[in-house]
Short mmCIF file of C-alpha atoms in Angstrom, two decimals:
data_model
loop_
_atom_site.label_atom_id
_atom_site.label_comp_id
_atom_site.label_asym_id
_atom_site.label_seq_id
_atom_site.Cartn_x
_atom_site.Cartn_y
_atom_site.Cartn_z
CA MET A 908 147.36 67.50 93.00
CA VAL A 909 143.85 68.84 93.44
CA LYS A 910 143.08 71.91 95.51
CA ILE A 911 139.95 71.58 97.48
CA ARG A 912 138.25 74.54 99.02
CA PHE A 913 135.61 74.56 101.71
CA PHE A 914 133.18 77.32 102.54
CA ALA A 915 130.86 78.40 105.28
CA MET A 916 129.83 75.51 107.64
CA LEU A 917 131.93 73.14 105.73
CA LYS A 918 134.98 75.02 106.48
CA ASN A 919 134.09 74.70 110.19
CA LYS A 920 133.43 71.00 109.91
CA VAL A 921 136.71 70.30 108.06
CA GLY A 922 138.54 72.72 110.22
CA GLN A 923 140.43 74.06 107.10
CA GLU A 924 139.78 76.43 104.17
CA GLU A 925 141.81 74.65 101.65
CA VAL A 926 143.37 71.33 101.30
CA LYS A 927 145.82 69.82 98.60
CA LEU A 928 145.08 66.24 97.72
CA ASP A 929 146.71 63.61 95.42
CA VAL A 930 144.09 61.94 93.33
CA PRO A 931 144.40 59.43 90.52
CA GLU A 932 144.29 61.06 87.01
CA ASN A 933 140.94 61.89 85.46
CA ILE A 934 138.47 60.71 87.83
CA SER A 935 134.84 61.17 87.84
CA LEU A 936 132.82 63.36 90.22
CA GLU A 937 131.19 60.26 91.99
CA LYS A 938 134.65 58.75 92.57
CA PHE A 939 135.90 62.07 93.86
CA LYS A 940 133.16 62.17 96.26
CA GLN A 941 134.12 58.78 97.66
CA ILE A 942 137.45 60.05 98.23
CA LEU A 943 136.25 63.11 100.00
CA LYS A 944 134.13 60.97 102.33
CA LYS A 945 137.11 58.91 103.31
CA GLU A 946 139.53 61.95 103.76
CA PHE A 947 136.86 64.10 105.51
CA PRO A 948 134.50 61.99 107.42
CA ALA A 949 133.11 65.06 109.17
CA ILE A 950 131.24 66.18 105.97
CA THR A 951 130.04 62.81 104.87
CA GLU A 952 126.53 63.69 105.91
CA PHE A 953 126.61 66.83 103.62
CA LEU A 954 127.79 64.80 100.71
CA ASP A 955 125.09 62.23 101.16
CA LYS A 956 122.31 64.68 101.61
CA LYS A 957 123.39 66.07 98.13
CA SER A 958 122.49 69.45 99.48
CA ILE A 959 125.96 70.64 98.50
CA MET A 960 127.16 71.54 95.06
CA ILE A 961 130.54 70.91 93.76
CA SER A 962 132.47 73.29 91.51
CA VAL A 963 135.40 72.52 89.35
CA ASN A 964 137.53 75.52 88.41
CA GLN A 965 134.74 77.79 89.45
CA GLU A 966 132.05 76.12 87.32
CA PHE A 967 129.22 73.99 88.64
CA ALA A 968 130.20 70.30 88.12
CA THR A 969 127.79 67.79 86.65
CA LYS A 970 127.60 64.01 86.81
CA ASN A 971 129.77 63.95 83.81
CA THR A 972 132.45 66.19 84.98
CA MET A 973 136.01 64.66 85.19
CA ILE A 974 138.53 65.95 87.87
CA LYS A 975 142.19 66.18 86.84
CA ASP A 976 145.55 67.28 88.12
CA GLY A 977 145.69 70.97 88.87
CA ASP A 978 141.91 71.54 89.27
CA GLU A 979 140.35 73.61 91.92
CA VAL A 980 137.46 71.88 93.45
CA ALA A 981 135.16 73.70 95.80
CA LEU A 982 132.37 72.21 98.12
CA LEU A 983 129.63 74.63 98.15
CA PRO A 984 126.85 74.49 100.83
CA PRO A 985 123.32 75.74 100.06
CA PHE A 986 123.82 79.42 99.08
CA SER A 987 122.28 82.12 101.21
CA GLY A 988 123.29 85.45 99.61
CA GLY A 989 120.86 88.09 98.62
CA MET B 840 133.09 102.01 89.14
CA GLU B 841 131.79 98.80 87.65
CA LEU B 842 128.15 97.83 87.27
CA VAL B 843 128.75 94.45 88.95
CA ARG B 844 130.74 94.18 92.14
CA ILE B 845 131.32 92.33 95.42
CA GLN B 846 132.63 94.52 98.18
CA LYS B 847 132.93 95.01 101.78
CA GLN B 848 132.08 98.68 102.01
CA ASP B 849 128.56 100.06 101.90
CA PHE B 850 127.21 101.54 98.58
CA SER B 851 125.06 104.48 97.77
CA VAL B 852 121.69 103.50 96.00
CA THR B 853 121.61 106.92 94.37
CA GLU B 854 125.15 106.56 92.99
CA GLU B 855 124.47 103.04 91.87
CA ILE B 856 121.35 104.33 90.02
CA GLU B 857 123.32 107.16 88.41
CA LEU B 858 125.94 104.60 87.19
CA VAL B 859 123.24 102.54 85.30
CA LYS B 860 121.35 105.61 84.15
CA ALA B 861 124.52 107.12 82.58
CA VAL B 862 124.31 104.39 79.95
CA SER B 863 121.32 105.78 78.10
CA LYS B 864 118.87 108.75 77.85
CA SER B 865 116.18 106.37 76.76
CA ILE B 866 115.68 104.98 80.30
CA GLY B 867 112.14 105.79 81.56
CA GLY B 868 111.80 103.18 84.33
CA VAL B 869 114.28 102.02 86.90
CA VAL B 870 113.39 99.17 89.33
CA VAL B 871 115.67 98.61 92.29
CA PHE B 872 115.78 95.75 94.84
CA LEU B 873 117.63 96.47 97.91
CA GLY B 874 118.17 93.78 100.56
CA THR B 875 118.85 94.90 104.05
CA GLY B 876 119.74 93.18 107.33
CA ARG B 877 116.59 92.58 109.42
CA ASP B 878 116.43 91.94 113.09
CA ILE B 879 114.43 88.79 113.13
CA SER B 880 114.97 85.45 111.40
CA LYS B 881 112.72 82.43 112.14
CA SER B 882 111.79 84.17 115.43
CA GLU B 883 115.44 84.52 116.46
CA GLU B 884 116.79 87.78 117.30
CA ILE B 885 119.62 88.75 114.98
CA VAL B 886 122.56 90.75 116.41
CA ARG B 887 124.62 90.96 113.24
CA LEU B 888 125.16 89.22 109.84
CA ASP B 889 128.31 88.06 108.35
CA PHE B 890 128.61 87.04 104.52
CA GLU B 891 131.19 85.03 103.01
CA HIS B 892 131.78 84.44 99.32
CA TYR B 893 133.81 82.34 96.89
CA PRO B 894 136.10 85.02 95.30
CA GLY B 895 136.14 84.84 91.68
CA MET B 896 133.33 82.42 91.22
CA ALA B 897 130.81 84.63 92.93
CA GLU B 898 131.82 87.71 90.79
CA LYS B 899 131.55 85.46 87.64
CA LYS B 900 128.00 84.42 88.59
CA LEU B 901 126.75 87.93 89.14
CA GLN B 902 128.39 88.86 85.74
CA GLU B 903 126.51 86.07 84.15
CA ILE B 904 123.27 87.20 85.69
CA ARG B 905 123.70 90.55 84.23
CA VAL B 906 124.49 89.29 80.78
CA ARG B 907 121.46 86.82 80.84
CA ALA B 908 119.28 89.66 82.09
CA LEU B 909 120.25 91.77 79.10
CA ASP B 910 119.69 88.96 76.78
CA ASN B 911 116.34 87.77 78.04
CA PHE B 912 114.50 90.94 79.11
CA ASN B 913 113.86 94.23 77.16
CA ILE B 914 116.12 96.25 79.56
CA ILE B 915 118.81 98.66 78.83
CA GLU B 916 121.20 98.08 81.62
CA MET B 917 121.59 96.28 84.93
CA GLY B 918 123.85 96.88 87.99
CA ILE B 919 124.43 94.42 90.82
CA VAL B 920 126.28 94.95 93.99
CA HIS B 921 126.59 92.51 97.01
CA ARG B 922 128.35 93.26 100.13
CA ILE B 923 130.39 90.71 102.20
CA GLY B 924 131.74 90.68 105.75
CA LYS B 925 129.93 92.01 108.77
CA ILE B 926 126.56 93.71 108.27
CA GLU B 927 124.64 95.34 110.92
CA ILE B 928 120.83 95.37 111.26
CA GLY B 929 119.44 97.92 108.91
CA GLU B 930 122.42 97.98 106.58
CA ASN B 931 122.45 97.34 102.90
CA ILE B 932 123.33 93.90 101.79
CA VAL B 933 122.59 93.71 98.14
CA LEU B 934 121.41 95.92 95.36
CA ILE B 935 119.88 95.09 91.86
CA VAL B 936 119.22 98.03 89.58
CA ALA B 937 117.32 97.25 86.36
CA ALA B 938 116.64 99.98 83.81
CA ALA B 939 114.39 99.88 80.81
CA GLN B 940 112.42 102.16 78.56
CA HIS B 941 109.17 100.74 80.19
CA ARG B 942 108.53 99.73 83.74
CA ASN B 943 107.19 96.23 83.07
CA ASP B 944 110.55 94.99 81.75
CA ALA B 945 112.49 96.55 84.50
CA PHE B 946 110.33 94.80 87.21
CA MET B 947 110.42 91.52 85.49
CA ALA B 948 114.35 91.61 85.09
CA CYS B 949 114.87 92.91 88.62
CA GLU B 950 112.73 90.09 90.16
CA TRP B 951 114.30 87.49 88.07
CA ALA B 952 117.83 88.66 88.82
CA ILE B 953 117.45 88.61 92.63
CA ALA B 954 115.94 85.06 92.59
CA GLU B 955 118.71 84.03 90.26
CA LEU B 956 121.45 85.53 92.45
CA LYS B 957 120.08 83.55 95.47
CA ARG B 958 120.08 80.45 93.34
CA ILE B 959 123.53 80.42 91.73
CA THR B 960 125.77 82.75 93.44
CA PRO B 961 128.32 81.16 95.99
CA ILE B 962 127.61 83.62 98.85
CA TRP B 963 126.77 82.40 102.40
CA LYS B 964 125.17 84.17 105.25
CA LYS B 965 126.02 83.63 108.83
CA GLU B 966 123.46 84.99 111.39
CA ILE B 967 124.91 86.06 114.84
CA THR B 968 122.10 85.72 117.39
CA LYS B 969 122.27 86.09 121.13
CA LYS B 970 122.28 82.20 121.17
CA GLY B 971 125.41 81.83 118.99
CA GLU B 972 126.31 81.90 115.31
CA VAL B 973 124.72 79.86 112.56
CA TRP B 974 125.24 79.54 108.84
CA VAL B 975 121.97 79.76 107.02
CA GLU B 976 121.16 76.58 105.10
CA GLU B 977 118.12 77.38 103.19
CA HIS B 978 117.06 80.21 100.77
CA PRO B 979 115.37 82.98 102.65
CA MET C 1026 109.84 114.85 105.69
CA GLU C 1027 106.55 113.20 104.94
CA LEU C 1028 106.39 109.75 103.20
CA VAL C 1029 103.91 110.88 100.58
CA ARG C 1030 104.62 114.17 98.75
CA ILE C 1031 104.26 116.07 95.58
CA GLN C 1032 106.99 118.68 94.89
CA LYS C 1033 108.82 120.63 92.39
CA GLN C 1034 112.31 119.92 93.66
CA ASP C 1035 114.28 116.81 92.90
CA PHE C 1036 114.53 114.05 95.53
CA SER C 1037 117.29 111.80 96.64
CA VAL C 1038 116.51 107.91 96.28
CA THR C 1039 118.69 107.23 99.19
CA GLU C 1040 117.24 109.66 101.48
CA GLU C 1041 113.63 108.38 100.52
CA ILE C 1042 114.63 104.86 101.24
CA GLU C 1043 116.25 105.91 104.59
CA LEU C 1044 112.88 107.68 105.45
CA VAL C 1045 110.89 104.33 104.85
CA LYS C 1046 113.51 102.10 106.48
CA ALA C 1047 113.51 104.34 109.70
CA VAL C 1048 110.05 102.93 110.41
CA SER C 1049 111.09 99.31 111.36
CA LYS C 1050 114.12 97.17 111.89
CA SER C 1051 112.28 94.25 110.46
CA ILE C 1052 112.60 95.47 106.84
CA GLY C 1053 114.55 92.94 104.70
CA GLY C 1054 113.46 93.75 101.26
CA VAL C 1055 113.02 97.11 99.65
CA VAL C 1056 111.67 97.50 96.10
CA VAL C 1057 111.94 100.91 94.36
CA PHE C 1058 110.30 102.03 91.27
CA LEU C 1059 112.01 105.32 89.88
CA GLY C 1060 110.44 106.84 86.76
CA THR C 1061 112.78 109.11 84.96
CA GLY C 1062 112.44 111.49 81.87
CA ARG C 1063 113.47 109.75 78.65
CA ASP C 1064 114.44 111.27 75.41
CA ILE C 1065 112.00 109.47 73.04
CA SER C 1066 108.10 108.97 73.07
CA LYS C 1067 106.35 107.50 70.08
CA SER C 1068 109.44 108.07 67.98
CA GLU C 1069 109.28 111.88 68.81
CA GLU C 1070 112.32 113.41 70.27
CA ILE C 1071 111.60 114.81 73.69
CA VAL C 1072 113.30 118.24 74.68
CA ARG C 1073 111.69 118.55 78.11
CA LEU C 1074 108.64 117.44 80.23
CA ASP C 1075 106.22 119.63 82.17
CA PHE C 1076 104.04 118.05 84.87
CA GLU C 1077 100.76 119.62 86.28
CA HIS C 1078 98.75 118.33 89.27
CA TYR C 1079 95.47 119.02 90.77
CA PRO C 1080 96.70 120.39 94.15
CA GLY C 1081 94.89 118.74 97.05
CA MET C 1082 93.25 115.96 95.12
CA ALA C 1083 96.56 114.58 93.68
CA GLU C 1084 98.10 114.45 97.28
CA LYS C 1085 95.01 112.84 98.62
CA LYS C 1086 95.07 110.07 95.90
CA LEU C 1087 98.75 109.34 96.68
CA GLN C 1088 97.88 109.04 100.24
CA GLU C 1089 95.12 106.73 99.49
CA ILE C 1090 97.44 104.45 97.47
CA ARG C 1091 99.87 104.25 100.38
CA VAL C 1092 97.08 103.31 102.73
CA ARG C 1093 95.57 100.71 100.39
CA ALA C 1094 99.02 99.09 99.70
CA LEU C 1095 99.51 98.80 103.53
CA ASP C 1096 96.11 97.22 103.79
CA ASN C 1097 96.38 94.91 100.88
CA PHE C 1098 99.98 93.72 100.76
CA ASN C 1099 102.19 92.41 103.47
CA ILE C 1100 104.40 95.38 103.51
CA ILE C 1101 105.82 97.38 106.39
CA GLU C 1102 105.90 100.82 104.80
CA MET C 1103 105.49 102.82 101.53
CA GLY C 1104 106.81 106.13 100.32
CA ILE C 1105 105.54 107.88 97.26
CA VAL C 1106 107.13 111.25 95.81
CA HIS C 1107 106.06 112.71 92.50
CA ARG C 1108 107.67 115.76 91.00
CA ILE C 1109 105.82 118.42 89.22
CA GLY C 1110 106.94 121.34 86.86
CA LYS C 1111 109.65 121.23 84.37
CA ILE C 1112 111.72 117.94 84.16
CA GLU C 1113 114.77 117.62 81.98
CA ILE C 1114 115.74 114.41 80.12
CA GLY C 1115 117.34 111.93 82.64
CA GLU C 1116 115.93 113.71 85.71
CA ASN C 1117 113.68 111.87 88.36
CA ILE C 1118 109.82 112.14 88.03
CA VAL C 1119 108.48 109.71 90.37
CA LEU C 1120 109.51 107.39 93.17
CA ILE C 1121 107.72 104.50 94.97
CA VAL C 1122 109.60 102.86 97.82
CA ALA C 1123 107.88 99.57 99.23
CA ALA C 1124 109.45 97.88 102.23
CA ALA C 1125 108.61 94.52 103.62
CA GLN C 1126 110.13 91.62 105.53
CA HIS C 1127 110.31 89.54 102.46
CA ARG C 1128 111.00 90.64 98.93
CA ASN C 1129 107.81 89.25 97.07
CA ASP C 1130 105.58 91.37 99.05
CA ALA C 1131 107.64 94.47 98.34
CA PHE C 1132 107.77 93.73 94.59
CA MET C 1133 103.93 93.19 94.37
CA ALA C 1134 103.16 96.25 96.22
CA CYS C 1135 105.44 98.33 94.28
CA GLU C 1136 104.24 97.26 91.09
CA TRP C 1137 100.75 97.76 91.99
CA ALA C 1138 101.32 101.19 93.44
CA ILE C 1139 102.82 102.55 90.33
CA ALA C 1140 100.01 101.25 88.08
CA GLU C 1141 97.46 102.69 90.46
CA LEU C 1142 99.28 105.97 90.60
CA LYS C 1143 98.95 106.22 86.88
CA ARG C 1144 95.25 105.14 86.94
CA ILE C 1145 93.79 107.48 89.71
CA THR C 1146 96.09 110.44 90.32
CA PRO C 1147 95.20 113.71 88.71
CA ILE C 1148 98.74 114.40 87.27
CA TRP C 1149 99.29 115.34 83.65
CA LYS C 1150 102.34 115.42 81.52
CA LYS C 1151 103.18 117.72 78.71
CA GLU C 1152 105.84 116.73 76.31
CA ILE C 1153 107.88 119.43 74.88
CA THR C 1154 109.20 118.26 71.49
CA LYS C 1155 111.16 120.13 68.65
CA LYS C 1156 107.87 120.32 66.89
CA GLY C 1157 105.94 121.81 69.66
CA GLU C 1158 104.24 120.93 72.94
CA VAL C 1159 101.62 118.33 73.51
CA TRP C 1160 99.63 117.04 76.57
CA VAL C 1161 99.99 113.33 76.78
CA GLU C 1162 96.47 111.68 76.55
CA GLU C 1163 97.12 108.04 77.16
CA HIS C 1164 98.64 106.04 79.73
CA PRO C 1165 102.31 105.40 78.85
CA MET D 448 77.72 129.15 92.49
CA VAL D 449 79.90 126.18 91.39
CA LYS D 450 83.76 126.52 90.96
CA ILE D 451 84.83 124.73 87.78
CA ARG D 452 88.39 123.88 87.35
CA PHE D 453 90.20 122.95 83.99
CA PHE D 454 93.52 121.05 83.72
CA ALA D 455 96.00 120.22 81.12
CA MET D 456 94.59 120.38 77.53
CA LEU D 457 91.19 121.35 78.85
CA LYS D 458 92.64 124.62 80.37
CA ASN D 459 94.03 125.55 76.93
CA LYS D 460 90.72 124.65 75.10
CA VAL D 461 88.72 126.81 77.55
CA GLY D 462 91.34 129.47 77.85
CA GLN D 463 90.74 129.60 81.68
CA GLU D 464 91.89 127.68 84.67
CA GLU D 465 88.90 128.30 86.79
CA VAL D 466 85.34 129.60 86.16
CA LYS D 467 82.49 130.36 88.46
CA LEU D 468 79.08 129.38 87.31
CA ASP D 469 75.50 129.68 88.52
CA VAL D 470 73.78 126.30 88.35
CA PRO D 471 70.28 125.28 89.50
CA GLU D 472 70.38 123.76 92.97
CA ASN D 473 71.11 119.99 93.17
CA ILE D 474 71.66 118.90 89.63
CA SER D 475 72.81 115.55 88.35
CA LEU D 476 76.23 114.99 86.81
CA GLU D 477 74.49 114.26 83.46
CA LYS D 478 72.54 117.65 83.59
CA PHE D 479 75.72 119.35 84.65
CA LYS D 480 77.49 118.11 81.61
CA GLN D 481 74.82 119.45 79.33
CA ILE D 482 75.31 122.87 80.84
CA LEU D 483 79.04 122.46 80.46
CA LYS D 484 78.57 121.78 76.69
CA LYS D 485 76.57 124.85 76.24
CA GLU D 486 78.92 127.03 78.20
CA PHE D 487 82.14 125.77 76.91
CA PRO D 488 81.51 124.34 73.25
CA ALA D 489 85.29 123.94 72.75
CA ILE D 490 85.34 120.87 75.11
CA THR D 491 82.17 119.18 73.89
CA GLU D 492 84.31 116.65 71.98
CA PHE D 493 86.07 115.71 75.33
CA LEU D 494 82.83 115.46 77.23
CA ASP D 495 81.26 113.29 74.54
CA LYS D 496 84.31 110.95 74.21
CA LYS D 497 83.89 110.21 77.94
CA SER D 498 87.65 110.12 78.11
CA ILE D 499 87.45 112.83 80.81
CA MET D 500 86.60 112.20 84.35
CA ILE D 501 84.83 114.72 86.66
CA SER D 502 85.60 115.13 90.36
CA VAL D 503 83.32 116.99 92.67
CA ASN D 504 85.02 118.34 96.01
CA GLN D 505 88.21 116.39 94.85
CA GLU D 506 86.55 112.93 94.68
CA PHE D 507 85.69 111.21 91.62
CA ALA D 508 82.12 111.71 90.66
CA THR D 509 79.76 108.76 89.52
CA LYS D 510 76.50 108.85 87.72
CA ASN D 511 74.72 109.32 91.00
CA THR D 512 76.68 112.26 92.14
CA MET D 513 74.64 115.44 92.71
CA ILE D 514 76.14 118.81 92.29
CA LYS D 515 75.04 121.55 94.67
CA ASP D 516 75.93 125.14 95.36
CA GLY D 517 79.47 125.76 96.70
CA ASP D 518 80.91 122.58 95.03
CA GLU D 519 84.24 122.49 93.40
CA VAL D 520 83.99 120.59 90.24
CA ALA D 521 87.03 119.63 88.13
CA LEU D 522 87.25 118.46 84.61
CA LEU D 523 90.11 115.82 84.43
CA PRO D 524 91.47 114.73 81.18
CA PRO D 525 93.35 111.36 81.04
CA PHE D 526 95.96 111.16 83.65
CA SER D 527 99.54 110.80 82.50
CA GLY D 528 101.57 110.97 85.69
CA GLY D 529 104.09 108.43 86.79
#
């Protein structure tokens, strides 16, 4: 089970703040994005634009990040603090 | 009080400066950046702002900014406070306090820290205008 | 209270910022430089500072700096306060508040103003050390 | 009569804050400096080093500034405010 968190406009698009999802063991970030697009078609556009960042366990994920059972993954739209 | 915080309530600039200054008697220059809610954004009249953050990660990123500022600039101390929740026009949003022996180091560290905060801190601003509410999608 | 002043008594950074912010609701970024009395100068231990100014001319030069800052930078308002007389270690000496819509303009104006203040304002600092008193002859 | 004001270490050197001096009508800054050196030998070194600025009626004087009766002239050592 992976916990997925949505913030700002993504939370509005998905209609939820937090979702738990069963994913195959140890999948790549790219693979994980494909799953997200299927599960949450409302945010496909955001994921394709690459304007959103993804964090895994509260650290920015990279191409090489693997996602595994128990992780907290967050979808982060462009920041606008400050 | 901690030097790096995210909080709903307002802060006092004077108190935050005192907190940073208490660290050393060798501080000769303090540079402060204060971000405040302004009434216009892209020619839309703003009624109110509403900030959301990723609890845990946002605090961690601000802590990282302080540590990297202390590592990379010749400063003595740095404090960072960011408010979340509803912010009215004219109210305080964010504060960065950089204290050094000499002013140039404090200016450089403060300017870097606010740019870095905007770049890496998971905080989002919603602008409430007369026409509706919109999440800001670009860096201001 | 006036935006540009020379005075013996201490000032409140928060109050000075409020004074500047009161001018406009379009202020989004405020940059503050605060100079404070530090304990060491050229490896001499400082006991106290004592500032003297040329009454009339010093105030005029600070006013000029504010006007030129408003002319040359994209800022909304600027406040300048300098203390004179005896200043203990850790106490406030000088404050520059630059307020703009956007932070870059505020940073540039604030940095310019403090450099210009040091260059053209007839104010002199005496350092009281354990070895005696000395008028500072160079720019810090 | 010209009023001459001394600040910071110059005040200490001269031993006075303010002096009134009779000078010929409309003299140049250079000429005025010569008079100062004669009247106040203690500050000759400062005047020669050119590390001091001179103001006339609270404005910085230049090479072309003329000094006349009633003026307030001030000898300004290097500033150290801020």
